[in-house]
Tab-separated table of C-alpha atoms and ligand atoms in Angstrom:
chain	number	residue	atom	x	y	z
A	257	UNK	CA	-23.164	-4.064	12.796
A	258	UNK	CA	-19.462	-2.832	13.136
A	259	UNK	CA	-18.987	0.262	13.958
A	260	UNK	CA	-15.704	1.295	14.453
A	261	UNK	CA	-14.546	4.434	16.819
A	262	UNK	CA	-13.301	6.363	13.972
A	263	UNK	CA	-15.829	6.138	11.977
A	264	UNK	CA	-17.901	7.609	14.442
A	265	UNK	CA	-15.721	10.232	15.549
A	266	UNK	CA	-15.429	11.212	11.960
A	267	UNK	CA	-19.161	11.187	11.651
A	268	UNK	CA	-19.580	13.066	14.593
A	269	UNK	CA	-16.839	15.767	14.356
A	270	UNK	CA	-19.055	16.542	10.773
A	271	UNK	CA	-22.149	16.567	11.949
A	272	UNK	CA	-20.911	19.317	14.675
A	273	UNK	CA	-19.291	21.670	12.022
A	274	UNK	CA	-21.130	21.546	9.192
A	275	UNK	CA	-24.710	20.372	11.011
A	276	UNK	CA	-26.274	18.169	7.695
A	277	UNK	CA	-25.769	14.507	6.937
A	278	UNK	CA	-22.401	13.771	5.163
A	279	UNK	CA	-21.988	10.989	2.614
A	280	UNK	CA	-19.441	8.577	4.736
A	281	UNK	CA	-17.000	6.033	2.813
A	282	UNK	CA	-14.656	3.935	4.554
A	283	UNK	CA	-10.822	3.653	2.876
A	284	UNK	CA	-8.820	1.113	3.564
A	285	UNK	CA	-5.383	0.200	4.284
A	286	UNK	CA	-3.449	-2.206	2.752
A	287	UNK	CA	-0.692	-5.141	3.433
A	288	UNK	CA	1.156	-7.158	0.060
A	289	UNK	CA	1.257	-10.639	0.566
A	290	UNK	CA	4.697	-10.881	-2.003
A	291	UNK	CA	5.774	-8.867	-5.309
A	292	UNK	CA	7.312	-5.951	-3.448
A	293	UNK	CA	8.706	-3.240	-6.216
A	294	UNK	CA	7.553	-5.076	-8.636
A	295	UNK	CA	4.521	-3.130	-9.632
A	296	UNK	CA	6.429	-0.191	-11.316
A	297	UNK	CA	8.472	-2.903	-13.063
A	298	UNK	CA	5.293	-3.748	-14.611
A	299	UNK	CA	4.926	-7.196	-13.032
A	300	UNK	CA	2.499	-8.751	-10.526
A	301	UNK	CA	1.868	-8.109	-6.570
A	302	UNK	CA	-0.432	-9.665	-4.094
A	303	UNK	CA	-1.662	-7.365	-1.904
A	304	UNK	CA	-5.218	-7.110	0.132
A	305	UNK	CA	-7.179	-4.158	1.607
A	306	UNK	CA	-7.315	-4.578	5.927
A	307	UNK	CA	-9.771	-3.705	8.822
A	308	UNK	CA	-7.467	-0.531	9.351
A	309	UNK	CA	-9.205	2.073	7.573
A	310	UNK	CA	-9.779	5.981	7.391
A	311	UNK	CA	-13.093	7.316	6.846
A	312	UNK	CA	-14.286	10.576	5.106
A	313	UNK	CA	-17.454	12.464	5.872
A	314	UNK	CA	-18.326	14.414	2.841
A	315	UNK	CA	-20.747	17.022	1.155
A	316	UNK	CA	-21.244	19.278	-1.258
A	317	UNK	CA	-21.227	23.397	-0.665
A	318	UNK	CA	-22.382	25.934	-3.199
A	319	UNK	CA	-19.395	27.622	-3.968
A	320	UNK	CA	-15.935	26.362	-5.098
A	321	UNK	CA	-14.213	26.348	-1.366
A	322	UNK	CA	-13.240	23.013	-0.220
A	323	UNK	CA	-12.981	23.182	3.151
A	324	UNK	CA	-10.754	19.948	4.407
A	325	UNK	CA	-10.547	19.224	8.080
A	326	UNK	CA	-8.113	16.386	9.483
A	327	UNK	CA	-9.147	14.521	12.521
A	328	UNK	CA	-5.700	13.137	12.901
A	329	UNK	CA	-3.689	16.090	12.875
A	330	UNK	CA	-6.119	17.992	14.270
A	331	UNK	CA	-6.175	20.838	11.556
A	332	UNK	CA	-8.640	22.763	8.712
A	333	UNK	CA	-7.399	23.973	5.554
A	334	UNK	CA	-9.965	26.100	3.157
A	335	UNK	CA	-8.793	26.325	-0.321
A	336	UNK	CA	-10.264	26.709	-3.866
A	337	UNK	CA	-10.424	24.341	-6.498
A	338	UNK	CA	-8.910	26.555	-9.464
A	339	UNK	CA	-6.083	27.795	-7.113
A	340	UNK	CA	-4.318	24.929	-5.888
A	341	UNK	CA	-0.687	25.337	-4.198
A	342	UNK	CA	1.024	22.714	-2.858
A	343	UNK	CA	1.182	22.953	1.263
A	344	UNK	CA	4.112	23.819	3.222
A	345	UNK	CA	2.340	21.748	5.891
A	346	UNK	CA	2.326	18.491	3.899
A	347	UNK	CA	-0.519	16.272	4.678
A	348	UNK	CA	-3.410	18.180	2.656
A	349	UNK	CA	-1.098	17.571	-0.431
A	350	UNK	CA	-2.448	13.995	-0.618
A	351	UNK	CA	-6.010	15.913	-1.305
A	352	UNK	CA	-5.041	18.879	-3.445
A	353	UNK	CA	-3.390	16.298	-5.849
A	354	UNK	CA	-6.620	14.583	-6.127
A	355	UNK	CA	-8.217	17.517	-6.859
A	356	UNK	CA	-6.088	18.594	-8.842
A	357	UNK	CA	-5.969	15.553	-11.012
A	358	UNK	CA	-9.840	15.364	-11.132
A	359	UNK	CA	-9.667	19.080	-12.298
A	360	UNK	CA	-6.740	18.085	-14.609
A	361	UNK	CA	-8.610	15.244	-16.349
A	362	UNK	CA	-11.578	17.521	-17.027
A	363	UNK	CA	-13.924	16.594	-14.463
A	364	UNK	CA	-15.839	19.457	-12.676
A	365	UNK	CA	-17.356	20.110	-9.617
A	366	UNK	CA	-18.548	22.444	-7.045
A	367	UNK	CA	-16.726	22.862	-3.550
A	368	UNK	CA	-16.763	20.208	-0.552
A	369	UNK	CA	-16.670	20.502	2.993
A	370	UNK	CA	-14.713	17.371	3.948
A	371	UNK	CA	-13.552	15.643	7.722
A	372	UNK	CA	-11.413	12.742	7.557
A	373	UNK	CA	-9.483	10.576	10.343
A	374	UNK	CA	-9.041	6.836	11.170
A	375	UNK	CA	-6.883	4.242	12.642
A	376	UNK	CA	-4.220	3.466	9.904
A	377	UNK	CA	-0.633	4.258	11.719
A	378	UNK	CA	1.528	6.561	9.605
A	379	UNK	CA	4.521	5.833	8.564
A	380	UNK	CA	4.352	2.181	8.857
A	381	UNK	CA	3.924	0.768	5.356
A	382	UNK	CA	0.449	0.064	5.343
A	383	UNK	CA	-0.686	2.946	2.714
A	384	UNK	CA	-2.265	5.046	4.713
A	385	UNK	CA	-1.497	7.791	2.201
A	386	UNK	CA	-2.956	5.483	-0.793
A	387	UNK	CA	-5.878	5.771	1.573
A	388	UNK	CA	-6.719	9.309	1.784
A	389	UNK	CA	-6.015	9.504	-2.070
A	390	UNK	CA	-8.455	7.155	-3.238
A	391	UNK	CA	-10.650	7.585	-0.636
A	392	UNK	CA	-11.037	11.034	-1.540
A	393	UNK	CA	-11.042	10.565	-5.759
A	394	UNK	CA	-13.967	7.787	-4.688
A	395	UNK	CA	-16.039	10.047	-2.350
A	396	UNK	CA	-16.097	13.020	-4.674
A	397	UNK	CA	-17.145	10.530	-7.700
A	398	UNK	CA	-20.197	9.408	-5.379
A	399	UNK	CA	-20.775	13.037	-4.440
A	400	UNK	CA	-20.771	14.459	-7.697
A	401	UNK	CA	-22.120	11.510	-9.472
A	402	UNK	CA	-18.881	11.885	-11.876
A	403	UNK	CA	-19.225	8.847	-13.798
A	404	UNK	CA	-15.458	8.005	-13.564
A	405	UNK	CA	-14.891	4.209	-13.448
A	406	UNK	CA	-12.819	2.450	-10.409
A	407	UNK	CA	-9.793	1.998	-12.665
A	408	UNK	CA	-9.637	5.428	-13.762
A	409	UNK	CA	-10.090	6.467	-9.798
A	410	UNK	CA	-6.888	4.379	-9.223
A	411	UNK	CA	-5.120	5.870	-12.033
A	412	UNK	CA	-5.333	9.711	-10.762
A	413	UNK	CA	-5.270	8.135	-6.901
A	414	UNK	CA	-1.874	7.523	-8.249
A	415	UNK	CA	-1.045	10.690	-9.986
A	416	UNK	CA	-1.929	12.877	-7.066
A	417	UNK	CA	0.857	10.718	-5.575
A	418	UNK	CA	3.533	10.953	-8.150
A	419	UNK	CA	2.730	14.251	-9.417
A	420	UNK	CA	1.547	16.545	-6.758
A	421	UNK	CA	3.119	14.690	-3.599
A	422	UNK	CA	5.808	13.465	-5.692
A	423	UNK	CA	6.501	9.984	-4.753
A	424	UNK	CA	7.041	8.202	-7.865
A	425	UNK	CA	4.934	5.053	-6.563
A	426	UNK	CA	3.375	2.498	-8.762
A	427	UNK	CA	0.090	1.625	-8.863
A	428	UNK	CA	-0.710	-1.616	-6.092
A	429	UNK	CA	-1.664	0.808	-2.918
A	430	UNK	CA	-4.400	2.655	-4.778
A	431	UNK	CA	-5.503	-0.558	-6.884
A	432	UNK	CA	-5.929	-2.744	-3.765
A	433	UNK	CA	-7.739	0.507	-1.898
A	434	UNK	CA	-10.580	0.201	-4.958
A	435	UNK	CA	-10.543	-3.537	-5.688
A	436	UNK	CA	-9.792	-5.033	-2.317
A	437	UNK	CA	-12.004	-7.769	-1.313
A	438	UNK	CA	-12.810	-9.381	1.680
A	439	UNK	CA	-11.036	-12.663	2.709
A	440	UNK	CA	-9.111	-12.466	-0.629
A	441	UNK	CA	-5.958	-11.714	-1.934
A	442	UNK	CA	-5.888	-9.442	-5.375
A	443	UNK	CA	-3.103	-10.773	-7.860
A	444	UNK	CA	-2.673	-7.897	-10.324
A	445	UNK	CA	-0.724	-7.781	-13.230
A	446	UNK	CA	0.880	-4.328	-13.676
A	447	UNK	CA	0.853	-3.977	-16.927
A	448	UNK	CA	-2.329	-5.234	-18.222
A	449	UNK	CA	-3.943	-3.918	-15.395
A	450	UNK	CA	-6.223	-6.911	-15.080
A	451	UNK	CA	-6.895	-8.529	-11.920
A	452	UNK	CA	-7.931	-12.329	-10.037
A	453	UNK	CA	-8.904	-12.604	-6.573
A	454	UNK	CA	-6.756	-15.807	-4.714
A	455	UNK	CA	-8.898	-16.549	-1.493
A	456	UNK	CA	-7.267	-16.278	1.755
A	457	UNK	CA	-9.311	-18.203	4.582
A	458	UNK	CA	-7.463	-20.201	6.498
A	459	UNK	CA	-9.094	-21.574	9.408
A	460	UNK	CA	-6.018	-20.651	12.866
A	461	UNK	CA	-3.988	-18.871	10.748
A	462	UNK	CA	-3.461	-14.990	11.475
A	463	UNK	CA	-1.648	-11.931	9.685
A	464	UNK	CA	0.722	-10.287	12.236
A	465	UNK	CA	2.249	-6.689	11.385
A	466	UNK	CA	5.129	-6.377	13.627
A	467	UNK	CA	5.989	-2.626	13.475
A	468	UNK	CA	9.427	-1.434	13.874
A	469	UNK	CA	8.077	1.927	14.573
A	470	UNK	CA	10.543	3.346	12.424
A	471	UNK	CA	9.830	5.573	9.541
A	472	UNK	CA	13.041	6.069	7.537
A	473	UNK	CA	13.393	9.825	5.858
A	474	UNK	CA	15.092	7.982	3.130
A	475	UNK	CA	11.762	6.304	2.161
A	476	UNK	CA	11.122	8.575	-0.970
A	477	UNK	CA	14.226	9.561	-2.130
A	478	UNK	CA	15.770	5.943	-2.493
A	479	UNK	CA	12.191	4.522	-3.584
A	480	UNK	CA	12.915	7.080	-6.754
A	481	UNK	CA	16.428	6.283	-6.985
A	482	UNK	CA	15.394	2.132	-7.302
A	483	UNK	CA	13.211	3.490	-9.921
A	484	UNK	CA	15.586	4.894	-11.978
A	485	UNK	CA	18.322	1.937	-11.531
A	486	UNK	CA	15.687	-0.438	-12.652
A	487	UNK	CA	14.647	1.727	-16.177
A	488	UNK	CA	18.366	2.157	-16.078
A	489	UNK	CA	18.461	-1.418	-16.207
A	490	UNK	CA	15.502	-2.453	-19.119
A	491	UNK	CA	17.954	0.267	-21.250
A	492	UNK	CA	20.891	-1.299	-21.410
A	493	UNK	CA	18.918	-4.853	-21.800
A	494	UNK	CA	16.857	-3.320	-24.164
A	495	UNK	CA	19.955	-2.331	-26.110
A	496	UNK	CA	20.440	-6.103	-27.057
A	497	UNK	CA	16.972	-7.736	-26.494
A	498	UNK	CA	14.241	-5.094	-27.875
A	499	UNK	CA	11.825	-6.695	-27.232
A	500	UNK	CA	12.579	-5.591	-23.328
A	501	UNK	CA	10.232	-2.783	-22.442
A	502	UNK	CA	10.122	-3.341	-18.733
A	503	UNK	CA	12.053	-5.900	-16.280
A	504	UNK	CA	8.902	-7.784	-16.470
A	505	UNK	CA	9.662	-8.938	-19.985
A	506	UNK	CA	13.482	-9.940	-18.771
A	507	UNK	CA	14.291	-13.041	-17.661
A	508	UNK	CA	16.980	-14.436	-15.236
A	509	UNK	CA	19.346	-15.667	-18.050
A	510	UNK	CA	18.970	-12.297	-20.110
A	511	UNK	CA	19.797	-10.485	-17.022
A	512	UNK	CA	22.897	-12.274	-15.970
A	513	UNK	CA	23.867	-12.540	-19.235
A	514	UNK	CA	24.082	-8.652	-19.566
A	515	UNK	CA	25.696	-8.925	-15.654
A	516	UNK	CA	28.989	-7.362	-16.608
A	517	UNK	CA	27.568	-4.618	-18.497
A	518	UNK	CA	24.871	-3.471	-16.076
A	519	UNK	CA	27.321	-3.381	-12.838
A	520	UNK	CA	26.909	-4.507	-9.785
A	521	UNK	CA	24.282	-2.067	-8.376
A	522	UNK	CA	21.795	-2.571	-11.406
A	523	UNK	CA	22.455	-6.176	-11.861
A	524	UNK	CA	21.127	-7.043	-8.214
A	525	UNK	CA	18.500	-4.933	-8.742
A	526	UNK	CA	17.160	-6.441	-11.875
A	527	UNK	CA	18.032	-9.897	-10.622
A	528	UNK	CA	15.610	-9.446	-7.429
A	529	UNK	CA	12.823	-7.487	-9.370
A	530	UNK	CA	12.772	-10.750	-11.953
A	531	UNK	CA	12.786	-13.195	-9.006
A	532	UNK	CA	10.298	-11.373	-7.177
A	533	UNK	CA	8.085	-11.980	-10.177
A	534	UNK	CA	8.484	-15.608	-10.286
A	535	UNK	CA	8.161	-15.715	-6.751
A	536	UNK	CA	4.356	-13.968	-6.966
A	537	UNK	CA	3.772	-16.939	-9.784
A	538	UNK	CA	4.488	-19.694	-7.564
A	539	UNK	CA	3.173	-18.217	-4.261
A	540	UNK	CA	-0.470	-18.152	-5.756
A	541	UNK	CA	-0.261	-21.440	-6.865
A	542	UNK	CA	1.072	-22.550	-3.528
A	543	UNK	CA	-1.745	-20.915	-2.276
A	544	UNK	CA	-4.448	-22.180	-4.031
A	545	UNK	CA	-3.393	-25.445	-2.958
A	546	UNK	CA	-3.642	-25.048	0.824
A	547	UNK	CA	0.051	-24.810	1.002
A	548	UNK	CA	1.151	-22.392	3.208
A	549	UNK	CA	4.782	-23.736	4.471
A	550	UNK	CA	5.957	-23.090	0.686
A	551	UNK	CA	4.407	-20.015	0.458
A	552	UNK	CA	6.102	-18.984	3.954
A	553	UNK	CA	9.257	-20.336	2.227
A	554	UNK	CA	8.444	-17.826	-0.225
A	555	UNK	CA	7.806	-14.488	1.496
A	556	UNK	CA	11.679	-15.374	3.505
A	557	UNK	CA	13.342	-15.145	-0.063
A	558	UNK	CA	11.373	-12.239	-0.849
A	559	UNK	CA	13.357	-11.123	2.141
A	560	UNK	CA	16.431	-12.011	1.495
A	561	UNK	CA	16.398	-10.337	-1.718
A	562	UNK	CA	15.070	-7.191	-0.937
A	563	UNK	CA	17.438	-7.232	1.854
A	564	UNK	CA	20.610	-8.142	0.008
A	565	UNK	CA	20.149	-7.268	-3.311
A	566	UNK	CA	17.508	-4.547	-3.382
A	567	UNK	CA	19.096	-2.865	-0.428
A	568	UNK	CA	15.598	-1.195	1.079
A	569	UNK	CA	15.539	-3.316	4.514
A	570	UNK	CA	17.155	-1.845	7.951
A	571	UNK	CA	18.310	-3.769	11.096
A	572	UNK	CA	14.898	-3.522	12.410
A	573	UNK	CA	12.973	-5.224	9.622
A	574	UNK	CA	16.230	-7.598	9.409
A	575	UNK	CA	15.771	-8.373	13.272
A	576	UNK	CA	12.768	-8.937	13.522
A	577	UNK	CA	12.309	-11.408	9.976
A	578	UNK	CA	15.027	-13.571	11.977
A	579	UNK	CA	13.326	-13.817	15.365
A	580	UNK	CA	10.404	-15.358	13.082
A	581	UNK	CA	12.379	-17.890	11.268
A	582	UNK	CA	13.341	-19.480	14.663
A	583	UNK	CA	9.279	-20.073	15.536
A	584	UNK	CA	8.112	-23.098	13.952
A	585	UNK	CA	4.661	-21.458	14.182
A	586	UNK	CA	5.470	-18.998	11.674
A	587	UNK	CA	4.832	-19.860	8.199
A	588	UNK	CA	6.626	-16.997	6.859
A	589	UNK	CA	7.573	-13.316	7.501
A	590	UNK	CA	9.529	-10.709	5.434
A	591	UNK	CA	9.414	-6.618	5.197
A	592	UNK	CA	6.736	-5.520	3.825
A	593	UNK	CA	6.207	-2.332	1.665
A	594	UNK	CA	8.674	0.358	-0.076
A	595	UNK	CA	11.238	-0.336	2.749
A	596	UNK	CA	14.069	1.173	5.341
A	597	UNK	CA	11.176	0.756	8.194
A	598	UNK	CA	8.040	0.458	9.075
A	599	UNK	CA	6.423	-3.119	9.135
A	600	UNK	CA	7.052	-6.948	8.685
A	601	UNK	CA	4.210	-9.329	7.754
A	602	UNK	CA	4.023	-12.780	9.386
A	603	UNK	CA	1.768	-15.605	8.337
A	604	UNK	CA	1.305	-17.355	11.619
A	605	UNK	CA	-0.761	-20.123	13.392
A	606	UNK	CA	-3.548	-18.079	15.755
A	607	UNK	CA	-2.818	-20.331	19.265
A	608	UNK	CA	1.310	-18.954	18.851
A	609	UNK	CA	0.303	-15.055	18.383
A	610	UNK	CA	0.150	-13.867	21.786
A	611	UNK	CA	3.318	-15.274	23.134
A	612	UNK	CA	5.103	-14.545	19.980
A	613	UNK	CA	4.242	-10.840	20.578
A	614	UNK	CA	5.232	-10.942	23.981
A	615	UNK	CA	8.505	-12.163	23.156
A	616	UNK	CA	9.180	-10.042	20.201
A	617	UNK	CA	8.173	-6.941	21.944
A	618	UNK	CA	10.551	-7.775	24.784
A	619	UNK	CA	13.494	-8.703	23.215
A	620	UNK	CA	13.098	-5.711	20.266
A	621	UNK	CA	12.995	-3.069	23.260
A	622	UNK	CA	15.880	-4.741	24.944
A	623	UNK	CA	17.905	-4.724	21.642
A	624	UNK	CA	17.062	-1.445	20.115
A	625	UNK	CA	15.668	0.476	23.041
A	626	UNK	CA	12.740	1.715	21.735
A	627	UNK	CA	8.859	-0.074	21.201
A	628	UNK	CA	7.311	-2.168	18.299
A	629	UNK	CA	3.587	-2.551	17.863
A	630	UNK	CA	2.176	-5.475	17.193
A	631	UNK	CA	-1.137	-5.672	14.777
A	632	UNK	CA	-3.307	-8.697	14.045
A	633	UNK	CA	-4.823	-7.867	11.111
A	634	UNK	CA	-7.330	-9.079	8.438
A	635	UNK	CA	-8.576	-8.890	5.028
A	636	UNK	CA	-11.754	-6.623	4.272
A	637	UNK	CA	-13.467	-5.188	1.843
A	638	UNK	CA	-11.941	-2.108	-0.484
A	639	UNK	CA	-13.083	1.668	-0.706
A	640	UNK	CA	-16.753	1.585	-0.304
A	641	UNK	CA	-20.295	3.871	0.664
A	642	UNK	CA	-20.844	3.333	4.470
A	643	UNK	CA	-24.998	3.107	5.117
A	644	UNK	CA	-26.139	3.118	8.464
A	645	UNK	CA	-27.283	-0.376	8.180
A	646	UNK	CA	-24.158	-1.821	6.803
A	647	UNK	CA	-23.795	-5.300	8.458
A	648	UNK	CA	-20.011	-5.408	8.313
A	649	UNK	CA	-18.918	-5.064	5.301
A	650	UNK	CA	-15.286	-5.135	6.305
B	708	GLA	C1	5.219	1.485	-1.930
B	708	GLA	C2	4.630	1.980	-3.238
B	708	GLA	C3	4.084	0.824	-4.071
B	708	GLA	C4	5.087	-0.309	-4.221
B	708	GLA	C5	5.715	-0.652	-2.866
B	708	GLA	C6	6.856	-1.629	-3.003
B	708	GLA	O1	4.219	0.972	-1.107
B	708	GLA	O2	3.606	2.918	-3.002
B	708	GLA	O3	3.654	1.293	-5.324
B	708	GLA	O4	6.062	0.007	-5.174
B	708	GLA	O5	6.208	0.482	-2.188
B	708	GLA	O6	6.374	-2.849	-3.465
């Protein structure tokens, strides 16, 4: 049985305050294989859930207080459901927006006394906020016995985001937290919202998260602004093609024929997002045929483009996706994620990670005088009920 140290921490820290056996579900993080910003373009992504994970301890009180306490940040907020502000102190907002939501879309329930913690770094692009949303809209289901399905716990994982936090993400970090498999990759299609698993076992092969340990304040505010260039962008294709209702119906010839029009700015932007789609197409099919040195191929023109024509990398990300293409171990690397910091993914052979890291780590420091982390990461199983039996279901 795995047992990880948060987990029991979590577990433990409950059990001390609120003395009664909590219902415990285990949220994970996330990495995307390819298809980065393509998921509010309505197109396809390929992300998985990881080992890193947070847990929640929940259970039910008798009156409508939710009392939320967070291991991480080492802090208790008490609120009630019908009176929900948003917090000066930021990190409950991820939880009053699910609340809020479940409230919104009629569901109701009594208060919650609620711990949470775990080992998913902040700020690195792995979702960790996608984590506490879901985690929390899937605990309260299973506490309540709400009846809501998983897709519908995705959609208002998403709309605590974008409405209460008010990050306009799409929907991949939440949809990956519910779905997420183990030793598989989830290909989603945006707009249908239907989903196929692509297995990922390769025997030596690893998933390495270099972090740049940078978490860019620009994050949210130039996530938004892509947003806007890219609906900016189905407009004025839409103007001459109607049957364009998102950059997932354009296709490389419509955009460039429209080039002029669109300017600069929007024209790269739509040119990547369409790519990017194409590039999630043939990735899958690369891997499903064992082929990892195309799909490596792959995930370095993901880079390129978000670097040059999306404009969401930084010299960190840009750094370190370099030092990989010179390592003939490495399959493939790119950033991963919204962008402007946080991590790269890098399909690797197993026998080259350890010196790799070394090397990275040294010559990062010496170039940008501060640490990266290194994380060797791999695919588990999405949001789930922990028993106390559970024989590693991550
Ligand atoms: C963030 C968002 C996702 C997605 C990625 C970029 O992680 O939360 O919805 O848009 O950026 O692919």
């Amino acid at each position: 049985m795995i047992v990880t140290k948060s987990r029991e921490t979590v577990e433990q820290i409950f059990r001390d305050i609120f003395g009664c056996d909590p219902l415990l579900v285990r949220s994970p993080g996330r990495v995307n294989m390819i298809g980065e910003h393509t998921d509010y373009n309505l197109g396809f992504v390929l992300p998985a859930a990881i080992e890193k994970a947070i847990y929640f301890a929940v259970s039910p009180r008798t009156d409508d207080t939710c009392r939320i306490v967070s291991v991480d940040m080492n802090d208790t907020i008490d609120v009630t459901i019908r009176q929900l502000h948003k917090s000066p102190k930021g990190w409950p907002n991820y939880l009053l927006g699910v609340i809020d939501q479940l409230s919104c879309a009629g569901y109701s329930f009594p208060g919650f006394n609620c711990v949470f913690g775990g080992d998913i770094p902040i700020g690195a692009g792995l979702s960790s906020s996608a984590a506490v949303e879901a985690g929390l809209a899937f605990s309260l289901n299973h506490l309540f016995s709400l009846g809501i399905s998983h897709i519908e716990l995705v959609k208002i994982a998403q709309k605590a985001e974008n409405e209460f936090v008010g990050v306009k993400c799409g929907i991949m970090d939440q949809y990956v937290n519910i779905f997420g498999a183990r030793d598989r990759l989830l290909k989603i299609d945006c707009r249908s919202l239907e989903y196929e698993y692509i297995p990922f076992a390769f025997d030596n092969v690893s998933i390495v998260l270099l972090d740049t340990c940078v978490s860019h304040s620009l994050a949210s505010s130039e996530y938004n602004q892509r947003r806007k260039e890219c609906a900016e962008g189905v407009s004025i294709l839409r103007s001459e093609y109607g049957a364009i209702h998102s950059l997932r119906d354009a296709t490389l010839d419509t955009v460039r024929e429209m080039r002029t029009r669109m300017g600069d700015v929007i024209f790269r932007r739509c040119k990547f997002v369409v790519e990017e789609n194409d590039r999630v197409a043939r990735g899958c099919a690369a891997l499903q045929e064992g082929d990892l040195r195309t799909f490596g191929q792959l995930m370095y023109q993901a880079h390129e483009g978000l670097r040059s024509e999306y404009d969401v990398s930084c010299r960190e990300l840009d750094y370190l996706v370099a030092l990989s293409g010179s390592h003939s171990d490495i399959y493939g690397a790119r950033m991963m994620g919204g962008g402007f910091g946080g991590c790269t993914i890098n399909l690797m052979d197993t026998g080259a990670v350890e010196r790799f890291g070394a090397t990275a780590m040294e010559a990062f420091t010496s170039t940008f005088g501060h640490e990266m982390k290194m994380y060797v990461t791999t695919i588990s199983a999405g949001t789930h009920v922990l028993t106390n039996d559970e024989h590693a279901a991550i």
